[in-house]
Amino acid sequence: MNKVLMMNMCMIIDEENHNILVQDKVSTDWNGITFPGGKVENGESFIESTIREVYEETGLNISNLVPCGIINWYNTSTNERWLVFLYKTNTFSGNMVSETEEGKVFWIPLESIYESKLAPNKEQYLELFFNDYLNEAYATWSEDHISDFYIH
């Protein structure tokens, strides 16, 4: 049986100040600006896991999540599949932390996201977050090489 890993990511929007919350990830394999998120644990729904991951990485409680699409990664060498469920929300509360072991957490102006040092392939993710008519991306990879990346 092929291994399937399910993950999530959430764009948190502060509409009053026209900002979005980002993380500057410090990971050996995925550095750069991204949105909070992580793995779906056994026994969790996709929404529950997103709420938990955002709290662990930012200190914020979120609700009213809106689905933005899914990234479907397929490894052609190992037959491994990663499914990344994307959400956005403008409903949050709590005391934000400034940094976790995963990286710094901070607000940036919404319009400056494309000027940031984005994590790999983040531009394609942003297309799903910002375009309601798009709902899936399919990408293939092998080792450190991405072969294809299609957005539907």
Coordinates of C-alpha atoms in Angstrom, one line a residue:
M1 CA 0.0 0.0 0.0
N2 CA 1.2 3.5 -0.8
K3 CA 2.0 5.9 2.0
V4 CA -0.3 8.9 2.3
L5 CA 0.6 11.9 4.4
M6 CA -2.1 14.5 5.1
M7 CA -1.2 18.0 6.0
N8 CA -2.9 21.4 6.3
M9 CA -2.0 25.1 5.9
C10 CA -4.0 28.2 6.9
M11 CA -3.9 31.8 5.7
I12 CA -5.0 34.1 8.6
I13 CA -6.2 37.5 7.4
D14 CA -6.4 40.6 9.6
E15 CA -9.0 42.5 7.4
E16 CA -8.9 45.6 9.6
N17 CA -5.2 46.2 9.0
H18 CA -4.9 44.5 5.6
N19 CA -2.3 42.0 6.9
I20 CA -1.7 38.3 6.8
L21 CA 0.1 36.1 9.3
V22 CA 3.2 34.4 8.1
Q23 CA 5.9 32.2 9.5
D24 CA 9.6 32.4 8.4
K25 CA 10.2 28.6 8.6
V26 CA 13.6 27.4 9.6
S27 CA 13.7 23.8 8.4
T28 CA 16.4 21.9 6.7
D29 CA 14.2 21.1 3.7
W30 CA 11.6 23.9 3.5
N31 CA 12.8 27.4 4.5
G32 CA 11.1 30.7 3.8
I33 CA 7.9 32.5 4.3
T34 CA 4.8 30.4 4.5
F35 CA 1.5 30.1 6.4
P36 CA 1.1 28.0 9.6
G37 CA 0.1 24.4 9.3
G38 CA 1.3 20.9 9.7
K39 CA 0.3 17.2 9.8
V40 CA -3.1 15.7 10.4
E41 CA -2.9 13.4 13.3
N42 CA -4.8 10.1 13.6
G43 CA -8.3 10.7 15.0
E44 CA -8.4 14.4 13.8
S45 CA -10.5 16.0 11.2
F46 CA -8.8 18.3 8.7
I47 CA -10.4 21.3 10.3
E48 CA -9.5 20.2 13.9
S49 CA -5.9 19.5 12.8
T50 CA -5.6 23.0 11.2
I51 CA -7.0 24.7 14.3
R52 CA -4.5 22.7 16.5
E53 CA -1.5 23.4 14.2
V54 CA -2.2 27.1 14.0
Y55 CA -2.5 27.3 17.8
E56 CA 0.7 25.4 18.3
E57 CA 2.6 27.5 15.8
T58 CA 1.1 31.0 16.5
G59 CA -0.7 31.0 19.8
L60 CA -3.9 32.1 18.0
N61 CA -7.3 30.4 18.2
I62 CA -9.0 30.3 14.8
S63 CA -12.5 29.5 13.6
N64 CA -14.7 29.8 10.5
L65 CA -12.2 28.2 8.2
V66 CA -12.9 28.5 4.5
P67 CA -11.5 25.7 2.2
C68 CA -9.1 27.1 -0.5
G69 CA -8.2 23.9 -2.2
I70 CA -5.8 21.0 -2.0
I71 CA -2.2 20.4 -3.1
N72 CA -1.7 16.8 -4.3
W73 CA 2.0 15.9 -4.2
Y74 CA 3.0 12.5 -5.7
N75 CA 6.5 11.0 -5.4
T76 CA 7.2 9.1 -8.6
S77 CA 10.1 7.2 -7.0
T78 CA 8.5 6.0 -3.8
N79 CA 4.8 6.2 -4.7
E80 CA 4.3 8.4 -1.6
R81 CA 1.4 10.9 -1.7
W82 CA 1.2 14.1 0.3
L83 CA -2.2 15.9 0.5
V84 CA -2.1 19.5 1.8
F85 CA -5.5 20.9 2.6
L86 CA -5.6 24.7 2.3
Y87 CA -7.8 27.0 4.4
K88 CA -8.2 30.7 5.1
T89 CA -9.9 32.6 7.9
N90 CA -10.4 36.1 9.2
T91 CA -11.6 34.9 12.6
F92 CA -8.9 34.7 15.2
S93 CA -8.3 35.5 18.9
G94 CA -5.6 35.0 21.5
N95 CA -2.1 36.2 22.2
M96 CA 0.2 35.6 19.2
V97 CA 3.7 34.3 19.9
S98 CA 6.6 35.9 18.0
E99 CA 8.6 32.7 17.5
T100 CA 8.5 28.9 17.9
E101 CA 11.0 26.2 17.1
E102 CA 9.6 26.3 13.5
G103 CA 10.5 29.9 13.0
K104 CA 9.4 33.5 13.5
V105 CA 5.7 34.5 13.4
F106 CA 4.6 37.9 12.2
W107 CA 2.1 40.0 10.3
I108 CA 2.9 41.4 6.9
P109 CA 0.9 43.6 4.5
L110 CA -1.2 41.4 2.3
E111 CA 0.1 43.1 -0.9
S112 CA 3.7 42.4 0.1
I113 CA 3.5 38.6 0.2
Y114 CA 5.0 38.2 -3.3
E115 CA 8.0 40.4 -2.3
S116 CA 8.9 38.1 0.6
K117 CA 11.4 35.3 0.5
L118 CA 8.8 32.6 0.0
A119 CA 9.2 28.9 0.8
P120 CA 9.7 26.7 -2.2
N121 CA 6.6 26.4 -4.5
K122 CA 4.8 28.9 -2.3
E123 CA 3.8 31.0 -5.4
Q124 CA 1.7 28.1 -6.7
Y125 CA 0.1 27.7 -3.2
L126 CA -0.8 31.4 -3.3
E127 CA -2.7 31.0 -6.5
L128 CA -5.1 28.7 -4.7
F129 CA -5.4 30.9 -1.7
F130 CA -6.2 34.0 -3.8
N131 CA -8.3 32.6 -6.6
D132 CA -11.7 31.2 -5.7
Y133 CA -12.1 29.5 -9.1
L134 CA -9.0 27.3 -8.6
N135 CA -9.2 24.4 -6.2
E136 CA -6.4 21.8 -6.8
A137 CA -2.8 21.6 -7.7
Y138 CA -1.1 18.4 -8.7
A139 CA 2.7 18.0 -8.5
T140 CA 5.1 15.2 -9.0
W141 CA 8.5 14.9 -7.5
S142 CA 11.4 12.6 -7.1
E143 CA 14.2 13.2 -4.6
D144 CA 14.8 16.9 -4.8
H145 CA 13.4 17.5 -8.3
I146 CA 9.9 18.6 -9.0
S147 CA 8.8 17.3 -12.4
D148 CA 5.4 18.9 -12.9
F149 CA 3.2 21.3 -11.1
Y150 CA -0.4 21.8 -12.5
I151 CA -3.1 24.0 -11.1
H152 CA -6.7 23.3 -11.8

